[in-house]
mmCIF file of C-alpha atoms (C1' of nucleotides) in Angstrom:
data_model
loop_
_atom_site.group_PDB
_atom_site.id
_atom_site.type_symbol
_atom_site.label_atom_id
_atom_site.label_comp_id
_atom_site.label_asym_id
_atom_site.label_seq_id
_atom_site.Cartn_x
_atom_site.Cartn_y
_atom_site.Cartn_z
ATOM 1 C CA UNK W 1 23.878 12.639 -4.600
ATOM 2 C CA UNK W 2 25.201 12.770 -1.005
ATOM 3 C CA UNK W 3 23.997 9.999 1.461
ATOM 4 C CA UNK W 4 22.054 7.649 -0.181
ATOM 5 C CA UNK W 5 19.950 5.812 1.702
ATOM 6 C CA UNK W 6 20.740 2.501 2.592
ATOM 7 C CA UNK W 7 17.608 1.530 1.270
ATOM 8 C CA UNK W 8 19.219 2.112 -2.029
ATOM 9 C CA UNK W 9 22.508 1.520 -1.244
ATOM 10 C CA UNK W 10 21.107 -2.513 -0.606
ATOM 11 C CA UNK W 11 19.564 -1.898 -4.403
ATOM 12 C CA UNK W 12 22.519 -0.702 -6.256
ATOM 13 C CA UNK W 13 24.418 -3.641 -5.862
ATOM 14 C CA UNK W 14 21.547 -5.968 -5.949
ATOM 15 C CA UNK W 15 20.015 -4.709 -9.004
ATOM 16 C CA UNK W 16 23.551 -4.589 -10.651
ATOM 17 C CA UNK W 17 24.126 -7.871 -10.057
ATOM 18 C CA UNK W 18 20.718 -9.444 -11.178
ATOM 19 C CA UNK W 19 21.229 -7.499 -14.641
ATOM 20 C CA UNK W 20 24.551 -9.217 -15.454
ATOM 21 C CA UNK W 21 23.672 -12.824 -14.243
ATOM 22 C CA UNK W 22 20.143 -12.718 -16.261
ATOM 23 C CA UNK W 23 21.962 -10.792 -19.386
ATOM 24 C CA UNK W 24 24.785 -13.678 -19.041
ATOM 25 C CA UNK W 25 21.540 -16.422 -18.598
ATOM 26 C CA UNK W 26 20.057 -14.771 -22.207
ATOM 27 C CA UNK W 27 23.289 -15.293 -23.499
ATOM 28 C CA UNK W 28 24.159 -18.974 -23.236
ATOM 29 C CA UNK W 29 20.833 -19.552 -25.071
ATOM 30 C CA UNK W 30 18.294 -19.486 -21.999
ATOM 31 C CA UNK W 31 15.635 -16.877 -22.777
ATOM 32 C CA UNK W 32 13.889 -15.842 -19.696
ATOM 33 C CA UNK W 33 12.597 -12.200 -17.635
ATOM 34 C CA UNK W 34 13.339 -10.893 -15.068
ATOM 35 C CA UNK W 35 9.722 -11.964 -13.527
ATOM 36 C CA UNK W 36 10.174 -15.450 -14.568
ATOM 37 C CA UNK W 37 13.882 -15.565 -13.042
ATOM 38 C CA UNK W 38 13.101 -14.319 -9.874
ATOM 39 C CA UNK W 39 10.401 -17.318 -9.120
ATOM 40 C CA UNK W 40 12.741 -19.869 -10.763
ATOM 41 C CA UNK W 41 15.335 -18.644 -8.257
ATOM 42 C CA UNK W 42 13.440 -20.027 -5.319
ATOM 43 C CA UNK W 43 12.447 -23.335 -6.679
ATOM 44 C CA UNK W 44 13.765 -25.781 -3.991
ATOM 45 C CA UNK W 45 16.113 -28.551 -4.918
ATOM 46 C CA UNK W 46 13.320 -30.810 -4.296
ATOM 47 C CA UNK W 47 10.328 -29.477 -5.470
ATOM 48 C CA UNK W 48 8.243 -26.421 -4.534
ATOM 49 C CA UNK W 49 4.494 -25.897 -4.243
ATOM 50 C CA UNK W 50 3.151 -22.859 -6.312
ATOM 51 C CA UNK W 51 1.782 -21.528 -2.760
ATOM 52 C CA UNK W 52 5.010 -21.619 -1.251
ATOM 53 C CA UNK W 53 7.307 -20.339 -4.944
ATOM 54 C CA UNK W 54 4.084 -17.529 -4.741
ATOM 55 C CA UNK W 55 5.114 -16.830 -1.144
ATOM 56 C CA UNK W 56 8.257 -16.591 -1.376
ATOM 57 C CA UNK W 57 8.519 -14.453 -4.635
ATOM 58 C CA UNK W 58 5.813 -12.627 -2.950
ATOM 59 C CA UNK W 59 3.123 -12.275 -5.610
ATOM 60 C CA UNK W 60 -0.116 -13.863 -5.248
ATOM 61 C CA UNK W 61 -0.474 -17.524 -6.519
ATOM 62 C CA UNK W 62 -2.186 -16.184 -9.821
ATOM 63 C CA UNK W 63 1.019 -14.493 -11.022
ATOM 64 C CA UNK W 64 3.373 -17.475 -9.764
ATOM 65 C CA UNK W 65 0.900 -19.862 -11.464
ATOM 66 C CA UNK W 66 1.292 -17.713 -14.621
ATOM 67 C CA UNK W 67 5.094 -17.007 -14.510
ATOM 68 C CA UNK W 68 5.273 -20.868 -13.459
ATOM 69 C CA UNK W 69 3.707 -21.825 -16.942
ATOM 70 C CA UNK W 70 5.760 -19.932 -19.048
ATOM 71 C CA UNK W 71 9.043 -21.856 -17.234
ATOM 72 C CA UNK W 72 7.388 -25.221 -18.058
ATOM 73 C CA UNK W 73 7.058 -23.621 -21.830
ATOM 74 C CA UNK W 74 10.765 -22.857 -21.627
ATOM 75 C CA UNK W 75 11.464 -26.250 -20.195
ATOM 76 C CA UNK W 76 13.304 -25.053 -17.384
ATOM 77 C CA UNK W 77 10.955 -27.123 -14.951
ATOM 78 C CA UNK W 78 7.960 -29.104 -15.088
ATOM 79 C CA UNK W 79 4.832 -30.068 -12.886
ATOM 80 C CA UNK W 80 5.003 -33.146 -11.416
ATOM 81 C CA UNK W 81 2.353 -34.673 -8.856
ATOM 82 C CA UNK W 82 2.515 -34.316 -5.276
ATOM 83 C CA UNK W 83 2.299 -37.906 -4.008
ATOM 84 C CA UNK W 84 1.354 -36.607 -0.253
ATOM 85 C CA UNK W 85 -1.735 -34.470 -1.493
ATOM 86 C CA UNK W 86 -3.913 -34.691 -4.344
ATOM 87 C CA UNK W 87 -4.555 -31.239 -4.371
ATOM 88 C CA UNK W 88 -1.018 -30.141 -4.822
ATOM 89 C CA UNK W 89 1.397 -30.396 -7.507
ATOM 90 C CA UNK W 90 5.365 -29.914 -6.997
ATOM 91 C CA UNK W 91 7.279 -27.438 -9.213
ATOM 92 C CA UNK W 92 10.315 -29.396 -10.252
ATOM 93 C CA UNK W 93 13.691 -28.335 -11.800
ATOM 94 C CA UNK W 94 14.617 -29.557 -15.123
ATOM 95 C CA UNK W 95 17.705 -30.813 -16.504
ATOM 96 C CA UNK W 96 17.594 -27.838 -18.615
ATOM 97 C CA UNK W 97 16.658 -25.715 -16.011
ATOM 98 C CA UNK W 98 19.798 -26.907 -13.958
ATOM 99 C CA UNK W 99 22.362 -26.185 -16.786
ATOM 100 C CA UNK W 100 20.531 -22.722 -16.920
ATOM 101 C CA UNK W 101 21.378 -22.265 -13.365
ATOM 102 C CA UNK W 102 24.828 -23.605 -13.304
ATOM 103 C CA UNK W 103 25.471 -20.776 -16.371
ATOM 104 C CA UNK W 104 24.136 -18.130 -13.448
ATOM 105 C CA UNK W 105 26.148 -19.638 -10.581
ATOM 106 C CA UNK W 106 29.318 -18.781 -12.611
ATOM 107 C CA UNK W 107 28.296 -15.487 -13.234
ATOM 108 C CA UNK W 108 27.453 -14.843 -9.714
ATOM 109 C CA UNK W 109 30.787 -16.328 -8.763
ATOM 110 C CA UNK W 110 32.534 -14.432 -10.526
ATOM 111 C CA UNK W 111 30.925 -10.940 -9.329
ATOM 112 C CA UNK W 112 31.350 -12.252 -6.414
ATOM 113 C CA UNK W 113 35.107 -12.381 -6.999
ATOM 114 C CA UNK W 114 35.240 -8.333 -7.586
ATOM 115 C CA UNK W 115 33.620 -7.287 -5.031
ATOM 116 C CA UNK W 116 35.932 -9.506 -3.244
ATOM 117 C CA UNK W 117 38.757 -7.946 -4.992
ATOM 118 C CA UNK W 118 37.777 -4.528 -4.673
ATOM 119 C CA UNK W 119 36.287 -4.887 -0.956
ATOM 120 C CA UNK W 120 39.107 -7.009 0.226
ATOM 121 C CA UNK W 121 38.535 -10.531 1.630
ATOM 122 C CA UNK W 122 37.742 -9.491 4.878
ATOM 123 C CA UNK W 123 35.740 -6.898 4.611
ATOM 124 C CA UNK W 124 33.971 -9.031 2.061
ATOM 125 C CA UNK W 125 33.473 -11.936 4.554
ATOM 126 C CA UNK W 126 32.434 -9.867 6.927
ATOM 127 C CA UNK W 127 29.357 -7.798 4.933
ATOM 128 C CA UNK W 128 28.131 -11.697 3.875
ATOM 129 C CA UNK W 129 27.871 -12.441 7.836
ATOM 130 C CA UNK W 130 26.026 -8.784 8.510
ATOM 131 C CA UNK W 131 23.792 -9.291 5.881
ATOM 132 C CA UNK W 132 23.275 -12.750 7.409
ATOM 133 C CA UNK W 133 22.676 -11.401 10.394
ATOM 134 C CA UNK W 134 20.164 -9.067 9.034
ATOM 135 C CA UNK W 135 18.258 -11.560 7.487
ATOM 136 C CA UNK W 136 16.888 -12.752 11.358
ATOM 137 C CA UNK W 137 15.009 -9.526 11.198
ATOM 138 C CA UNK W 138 13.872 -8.950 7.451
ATOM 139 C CA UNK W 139 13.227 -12.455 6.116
ATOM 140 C CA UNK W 140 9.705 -13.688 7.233
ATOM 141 C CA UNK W 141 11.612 -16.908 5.996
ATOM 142 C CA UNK W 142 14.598 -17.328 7.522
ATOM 143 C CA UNK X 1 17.528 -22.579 2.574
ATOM 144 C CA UNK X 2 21.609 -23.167 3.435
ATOM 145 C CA UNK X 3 23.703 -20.164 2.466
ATOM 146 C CA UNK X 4 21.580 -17.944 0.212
ATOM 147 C CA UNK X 5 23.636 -15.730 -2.696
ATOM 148 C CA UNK X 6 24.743 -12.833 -1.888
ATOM 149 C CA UNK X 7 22.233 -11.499 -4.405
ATOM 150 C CA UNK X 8 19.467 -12.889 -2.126
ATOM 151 C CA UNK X 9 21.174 -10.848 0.943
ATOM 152 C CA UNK X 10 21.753 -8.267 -0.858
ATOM 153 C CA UNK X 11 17.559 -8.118 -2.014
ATOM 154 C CA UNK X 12 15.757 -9.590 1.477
ATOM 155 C CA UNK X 13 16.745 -6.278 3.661
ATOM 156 C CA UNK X 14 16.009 -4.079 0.913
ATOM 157 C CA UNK X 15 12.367 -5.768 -0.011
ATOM 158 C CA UNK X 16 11.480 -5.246 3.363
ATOM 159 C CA UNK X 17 12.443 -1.808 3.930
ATOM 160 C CA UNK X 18 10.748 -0.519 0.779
ATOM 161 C CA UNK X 19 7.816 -2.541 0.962
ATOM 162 C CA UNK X 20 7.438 -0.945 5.256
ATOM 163 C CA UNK X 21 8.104 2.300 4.152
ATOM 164 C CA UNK X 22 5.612 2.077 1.168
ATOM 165 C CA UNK X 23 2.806 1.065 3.326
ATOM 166 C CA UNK X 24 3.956 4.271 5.862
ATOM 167 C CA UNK X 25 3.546 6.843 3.095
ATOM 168 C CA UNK X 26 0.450 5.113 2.071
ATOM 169 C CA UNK X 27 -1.455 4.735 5.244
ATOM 170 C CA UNK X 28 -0.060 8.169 6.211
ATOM 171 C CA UNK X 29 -2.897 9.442 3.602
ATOM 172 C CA UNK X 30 -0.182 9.343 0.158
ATOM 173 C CA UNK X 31 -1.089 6.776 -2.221
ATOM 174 C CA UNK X 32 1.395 5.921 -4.244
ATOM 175 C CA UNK X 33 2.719 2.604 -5.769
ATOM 176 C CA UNK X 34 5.972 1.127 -5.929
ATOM 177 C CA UNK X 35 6.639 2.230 -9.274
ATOM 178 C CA UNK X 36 5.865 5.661 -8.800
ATOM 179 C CA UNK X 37 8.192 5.455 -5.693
ATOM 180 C CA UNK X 38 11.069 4.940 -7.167
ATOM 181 C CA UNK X 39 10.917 7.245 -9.870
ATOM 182 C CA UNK X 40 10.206 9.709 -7.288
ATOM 183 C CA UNK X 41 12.680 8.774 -4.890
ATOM 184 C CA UNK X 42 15.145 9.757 -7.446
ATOM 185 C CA UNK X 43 14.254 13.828 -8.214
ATOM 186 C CA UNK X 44 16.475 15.891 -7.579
ATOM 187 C CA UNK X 45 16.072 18.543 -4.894
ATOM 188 C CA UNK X 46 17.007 20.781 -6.957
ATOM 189 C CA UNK X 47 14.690 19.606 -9.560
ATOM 190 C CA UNK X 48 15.097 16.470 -12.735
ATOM 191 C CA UNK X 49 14.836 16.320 -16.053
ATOM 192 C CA UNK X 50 12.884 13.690 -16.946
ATOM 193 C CA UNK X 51 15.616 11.485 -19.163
ATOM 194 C CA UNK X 52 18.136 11.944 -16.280
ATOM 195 C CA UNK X 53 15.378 10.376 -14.128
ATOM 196 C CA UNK X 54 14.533 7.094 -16.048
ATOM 197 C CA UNK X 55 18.424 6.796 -16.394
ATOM 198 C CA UNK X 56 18.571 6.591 -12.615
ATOM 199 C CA UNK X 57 15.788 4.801 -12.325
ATOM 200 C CA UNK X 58 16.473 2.595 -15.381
ATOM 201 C CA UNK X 59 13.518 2.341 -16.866
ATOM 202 C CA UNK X 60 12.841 3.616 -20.890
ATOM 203 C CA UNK X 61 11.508 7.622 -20.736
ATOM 204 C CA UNK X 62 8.564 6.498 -21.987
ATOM 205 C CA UNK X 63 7.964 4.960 -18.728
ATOM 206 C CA UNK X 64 9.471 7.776 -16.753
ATOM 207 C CA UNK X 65 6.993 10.181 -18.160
ATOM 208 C CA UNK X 66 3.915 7.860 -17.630
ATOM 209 C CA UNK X 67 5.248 7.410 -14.075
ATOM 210 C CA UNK X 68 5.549 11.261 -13.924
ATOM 211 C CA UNK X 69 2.409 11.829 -14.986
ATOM 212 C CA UNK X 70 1.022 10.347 -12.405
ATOM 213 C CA UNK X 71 3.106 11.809 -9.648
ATOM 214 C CA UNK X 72 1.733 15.410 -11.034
ATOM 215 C CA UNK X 73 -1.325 13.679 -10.990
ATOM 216 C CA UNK X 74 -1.030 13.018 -7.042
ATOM 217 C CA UNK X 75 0.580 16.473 -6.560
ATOM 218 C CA UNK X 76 3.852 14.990 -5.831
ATOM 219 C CA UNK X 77 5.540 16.977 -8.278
ATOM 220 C CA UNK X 78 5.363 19.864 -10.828
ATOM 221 C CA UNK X 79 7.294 20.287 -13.932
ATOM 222 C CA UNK X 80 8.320 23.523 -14.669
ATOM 223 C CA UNK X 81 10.308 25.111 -17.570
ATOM 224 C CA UNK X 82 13.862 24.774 -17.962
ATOM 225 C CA UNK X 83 14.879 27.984 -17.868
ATOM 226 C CA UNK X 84 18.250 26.742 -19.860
ATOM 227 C CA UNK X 85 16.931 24.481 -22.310
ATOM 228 C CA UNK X 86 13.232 25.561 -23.788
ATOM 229 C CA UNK X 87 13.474 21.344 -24.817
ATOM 230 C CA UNK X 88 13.290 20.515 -21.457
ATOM 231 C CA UNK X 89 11.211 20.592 -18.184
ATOM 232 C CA UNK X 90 12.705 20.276 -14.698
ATOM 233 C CA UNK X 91 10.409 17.676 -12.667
ATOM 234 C CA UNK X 92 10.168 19.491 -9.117
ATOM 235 C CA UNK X 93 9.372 18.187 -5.692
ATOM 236 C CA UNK X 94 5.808 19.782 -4.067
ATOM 237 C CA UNK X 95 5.147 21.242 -0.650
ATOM 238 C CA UNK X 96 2.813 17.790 -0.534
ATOM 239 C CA UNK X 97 5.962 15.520 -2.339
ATOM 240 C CA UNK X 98 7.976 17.098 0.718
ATOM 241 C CA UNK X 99 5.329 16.144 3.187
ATOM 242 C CA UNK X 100 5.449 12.306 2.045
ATOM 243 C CA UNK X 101 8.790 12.101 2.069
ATOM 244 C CA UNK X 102 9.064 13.211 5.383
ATOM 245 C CA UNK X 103 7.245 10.213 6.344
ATOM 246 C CA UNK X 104 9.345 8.009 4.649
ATOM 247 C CA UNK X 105 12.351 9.237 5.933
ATOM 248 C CA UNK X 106 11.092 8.880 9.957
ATOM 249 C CA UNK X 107 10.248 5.265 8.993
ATOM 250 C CA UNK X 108 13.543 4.805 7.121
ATOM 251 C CA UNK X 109 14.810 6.186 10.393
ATOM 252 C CA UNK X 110 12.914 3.713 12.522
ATOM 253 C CA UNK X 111 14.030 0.708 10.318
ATOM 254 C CA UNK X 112 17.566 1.830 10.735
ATOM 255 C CA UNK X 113 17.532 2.068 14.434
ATOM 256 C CA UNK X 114 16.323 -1.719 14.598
ATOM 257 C CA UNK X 115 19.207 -2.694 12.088
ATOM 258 C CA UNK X 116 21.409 -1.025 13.925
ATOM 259 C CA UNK X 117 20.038 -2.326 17.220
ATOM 260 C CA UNK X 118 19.873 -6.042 15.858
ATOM 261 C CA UNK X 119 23.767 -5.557 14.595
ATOM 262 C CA UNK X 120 25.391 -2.752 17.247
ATOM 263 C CA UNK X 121 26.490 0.313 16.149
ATOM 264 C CA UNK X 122 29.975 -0.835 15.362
ATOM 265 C CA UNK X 123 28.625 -3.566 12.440
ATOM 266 C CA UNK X 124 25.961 -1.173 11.208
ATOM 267 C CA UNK X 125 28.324 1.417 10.716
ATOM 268 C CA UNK X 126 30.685 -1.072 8.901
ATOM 269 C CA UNK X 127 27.789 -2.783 6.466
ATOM 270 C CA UNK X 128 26.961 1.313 5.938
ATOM 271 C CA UNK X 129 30.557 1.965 5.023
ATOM 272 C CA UNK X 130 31.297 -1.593 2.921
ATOM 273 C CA UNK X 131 28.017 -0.994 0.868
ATOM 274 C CA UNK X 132 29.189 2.689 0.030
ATOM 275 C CA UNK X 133 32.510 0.907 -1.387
ATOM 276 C CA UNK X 134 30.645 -1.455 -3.326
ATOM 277 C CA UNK X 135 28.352 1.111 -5.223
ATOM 278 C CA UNK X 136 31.650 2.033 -6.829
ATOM 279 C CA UNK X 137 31.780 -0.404 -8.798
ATOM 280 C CA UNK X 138 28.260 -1.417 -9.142
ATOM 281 C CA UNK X 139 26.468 2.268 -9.842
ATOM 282 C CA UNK X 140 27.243 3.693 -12.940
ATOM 283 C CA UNK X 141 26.472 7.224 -11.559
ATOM 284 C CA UNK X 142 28.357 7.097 -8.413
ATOM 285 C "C1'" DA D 1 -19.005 -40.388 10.019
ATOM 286 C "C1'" DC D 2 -20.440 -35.906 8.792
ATOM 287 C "C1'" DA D 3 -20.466 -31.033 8.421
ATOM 288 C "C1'" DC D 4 -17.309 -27.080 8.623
ATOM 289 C "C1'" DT D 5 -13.127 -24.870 7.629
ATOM 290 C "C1'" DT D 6 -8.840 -24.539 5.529
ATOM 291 C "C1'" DT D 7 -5.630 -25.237 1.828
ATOM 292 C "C1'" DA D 8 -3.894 -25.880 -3.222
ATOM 293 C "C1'" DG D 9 -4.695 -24.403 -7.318
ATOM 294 C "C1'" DT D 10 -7.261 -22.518 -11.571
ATOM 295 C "C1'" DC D 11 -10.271 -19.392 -14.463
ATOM 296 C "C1'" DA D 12 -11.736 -14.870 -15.953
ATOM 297 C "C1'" DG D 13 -11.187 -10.111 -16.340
ATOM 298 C "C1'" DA D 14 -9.119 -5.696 -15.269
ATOM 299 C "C1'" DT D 15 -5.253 -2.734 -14.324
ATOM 300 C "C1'" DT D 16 -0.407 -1.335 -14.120
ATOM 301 C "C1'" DA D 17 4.060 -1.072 -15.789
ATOM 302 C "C1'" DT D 18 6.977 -1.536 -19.372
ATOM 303 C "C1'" DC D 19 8.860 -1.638 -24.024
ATOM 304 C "C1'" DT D 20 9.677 -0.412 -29.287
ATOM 305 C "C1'" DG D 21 9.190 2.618 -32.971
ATOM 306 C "C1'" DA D 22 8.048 6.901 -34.920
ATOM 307 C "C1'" DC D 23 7.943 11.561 -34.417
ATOM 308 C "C1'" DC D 24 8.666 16.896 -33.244
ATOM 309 C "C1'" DA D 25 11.241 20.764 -31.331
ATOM 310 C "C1'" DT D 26 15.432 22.602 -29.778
ATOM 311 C "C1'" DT D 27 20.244 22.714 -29.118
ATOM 312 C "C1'" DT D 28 25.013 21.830 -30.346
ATOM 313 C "C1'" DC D 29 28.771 21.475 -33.390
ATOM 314 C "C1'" DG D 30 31.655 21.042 -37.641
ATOM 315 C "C1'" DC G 1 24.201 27.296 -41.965
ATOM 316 C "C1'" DG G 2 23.117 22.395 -42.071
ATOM 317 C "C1'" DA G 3 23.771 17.894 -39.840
ATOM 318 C "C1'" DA G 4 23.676 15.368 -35.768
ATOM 319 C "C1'" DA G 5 22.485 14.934 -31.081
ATOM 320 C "C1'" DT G 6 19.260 15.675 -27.213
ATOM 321 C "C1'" DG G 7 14.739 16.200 -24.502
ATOM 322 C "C1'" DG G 8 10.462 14.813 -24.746
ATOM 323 C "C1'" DT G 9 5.787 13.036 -26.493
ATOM 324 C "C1'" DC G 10 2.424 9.984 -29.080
ATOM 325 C "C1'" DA G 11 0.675 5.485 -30.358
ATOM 326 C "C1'" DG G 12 0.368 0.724 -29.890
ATOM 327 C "C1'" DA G 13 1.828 -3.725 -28.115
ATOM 328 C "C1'" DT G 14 3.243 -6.870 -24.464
ATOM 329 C "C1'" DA G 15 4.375 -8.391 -19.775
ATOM 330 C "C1'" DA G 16 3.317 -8.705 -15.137
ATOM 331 C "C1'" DT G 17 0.336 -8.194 -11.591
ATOM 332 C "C1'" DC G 18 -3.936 -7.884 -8.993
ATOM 333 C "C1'" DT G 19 -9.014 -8.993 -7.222
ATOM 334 C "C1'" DG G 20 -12.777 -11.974 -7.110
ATOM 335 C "C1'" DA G 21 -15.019 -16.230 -7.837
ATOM 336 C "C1'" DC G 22 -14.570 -20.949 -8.150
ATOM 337 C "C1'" DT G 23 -13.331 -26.430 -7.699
ATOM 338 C "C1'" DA G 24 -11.307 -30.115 -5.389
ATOM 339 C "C1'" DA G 25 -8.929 -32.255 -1.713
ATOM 340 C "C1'" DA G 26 -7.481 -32.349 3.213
ATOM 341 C "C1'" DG G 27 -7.925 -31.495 7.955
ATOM 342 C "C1'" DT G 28 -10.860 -30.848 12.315
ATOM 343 C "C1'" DG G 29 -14.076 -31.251 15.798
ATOM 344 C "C1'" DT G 30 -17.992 -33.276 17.642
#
DNA sequence: ACACTTTAGTCAGATTATCTGACCATTTCG
DNA sequence: CGAAATGGTCAGATAATCTGACTAAAGTGT
C-alpha cells in the first residue's frame, strides 16, 4: 500500500493505541467496551452533564444515556444531582472508576515511551505540538 | 481540557476528516455509512479477498462480508472469481466505487490544504513524515 | 407574572454493526 | 492420499446507535 492517506495514517496509531490501553483496562479486572470507554474518557474531573459527555463523544444523548448506565452498573461512576439545575444530573467519577483510569494512564505512558524511543525525543515533542496545533482547526472543542 | 493524550490528538483530526469526507461522498449522491467506508477504503486496486479485507479493517469476516454485501448492493463493488483459488472471490472496485472515491479524494485534498495552511508546509510535511515512522510500529501490515 | 422557547434528560422502538459457533468447499502439505 | 489449513457462508445473539415523542425545569421577553 503506497501513500496512505493521512486520514489513516492519524488511525493507525490511534486505533493501535486504544486496543492495548482497553485490552490492558480488561486485564487488571475492569470489564468495559470500547463504546463505554470512549464516553468514560471524557468525563470531566468534576462532573459532566450527559448533554455535554453526548457531545463530546458525539452520539446523541440516547446512546450516552445508555452507555452512561452501563458505567454506573460497572461502578466506574455514578449520577449525582446537579445542585445548580434541577433538571440536570452530573456524571461523576468513581473511586473505582479512578483506579480504572490510573491502570490506562500507565499503559498510555508507556506507549508513549516507544514511540518516543523509536521517533526520538524531538521529533516526538514536536508531532505532540503539531497535533496541538491541529486541534485549533478540527476540535469544535478546543 | 489541559493537555489531552496523545490518543485524543491522535483521534480529533482524524474524526473530523472522516466524518467531512463522509458527508462529501454522501451529499455528492453516494450513500454510504461509516462502516461501509472503511471496509471499502481498504480494497485493493487491484482487487481483495474478502478475509484480507476484515484483517485490514479488523473487524471478524463475518462482518466484512455483511459490509460487502452491501457495497455490491450500492454498486460500489463486484466480486469476481479468483481465477487462482476457485475458494475465493476477489472484491473489485466499480466504475461507480471509482466515481465516489474521486470525491473523497478532492475533499481529502481540500482538508489537507487547510492543514497544511493552518501548520506551513514545512510542519505538515514533518507531522506527514513522523506519522509514516510511527505506523511502523503501530500497523501490523506496514 | 405569564406565556413562549429552550434545555436536560428519559422512554419506546427500530436499525446497524458486530461477534461466536458451526459448517462446507478447496487447497496445501507431510 | 489423507490431514490440516484456508476462504467463505449461514444462523443466531448481542451491542451500539439512531429517530421520534415525551416530561420537567429553566430562561426570556413583554
Amino acid at each position: 500500500m503506497p501513500d496512505p492517506s493521512l486520514g489513516v495514517l492519524l488511525f493507525l496509531p490511534y486505533r493501535h493505541l486504544e486496543q492495548r490501553v482497553l485490552d490492558a483496562v480488561v486485564g487488571a479486572g475492569y470489564p468495559i467496551t470500547l463504546a463505554q470507554a470512549r464516553v468514560f474518557q471524557r468525563v470531566d474531573p468534576g462532573g459532566s452533564r450527559l448533554t455535554d459527555l453526548a457531545a463530546a463523544a458525539q452520539v446523541t444523548k440516547q446512546t450516552a444515556g445508555f452507555l452512561v448506565d452501563q458505567l454506573v452498573e460497572g461502578g466506574y461512576v455514578e449520577r449525582v444531582r446537579d445542585t445548580t439545575d434541577a433538571r440536570a444530573r452530573l456524571v461523576r467519577i468513581t473511586r473505582r472508576g479512578h483506579d480504572a483510569i490510573d491502570v490506562a494512564r500507565a499503559v498510555q505512558d508507556e506507549i508513549e515511551g516507544e514511540w518516543r524511543d523509536h521517533l526520538g525525543a524531538e521529533a516526538f515533542e514536536r508531532l505532540r505540538a503539531d497535533l496541538l496545533r491541529l486541534r485549533e482547526i478540527t476540535d469544535p472543542w478546543a
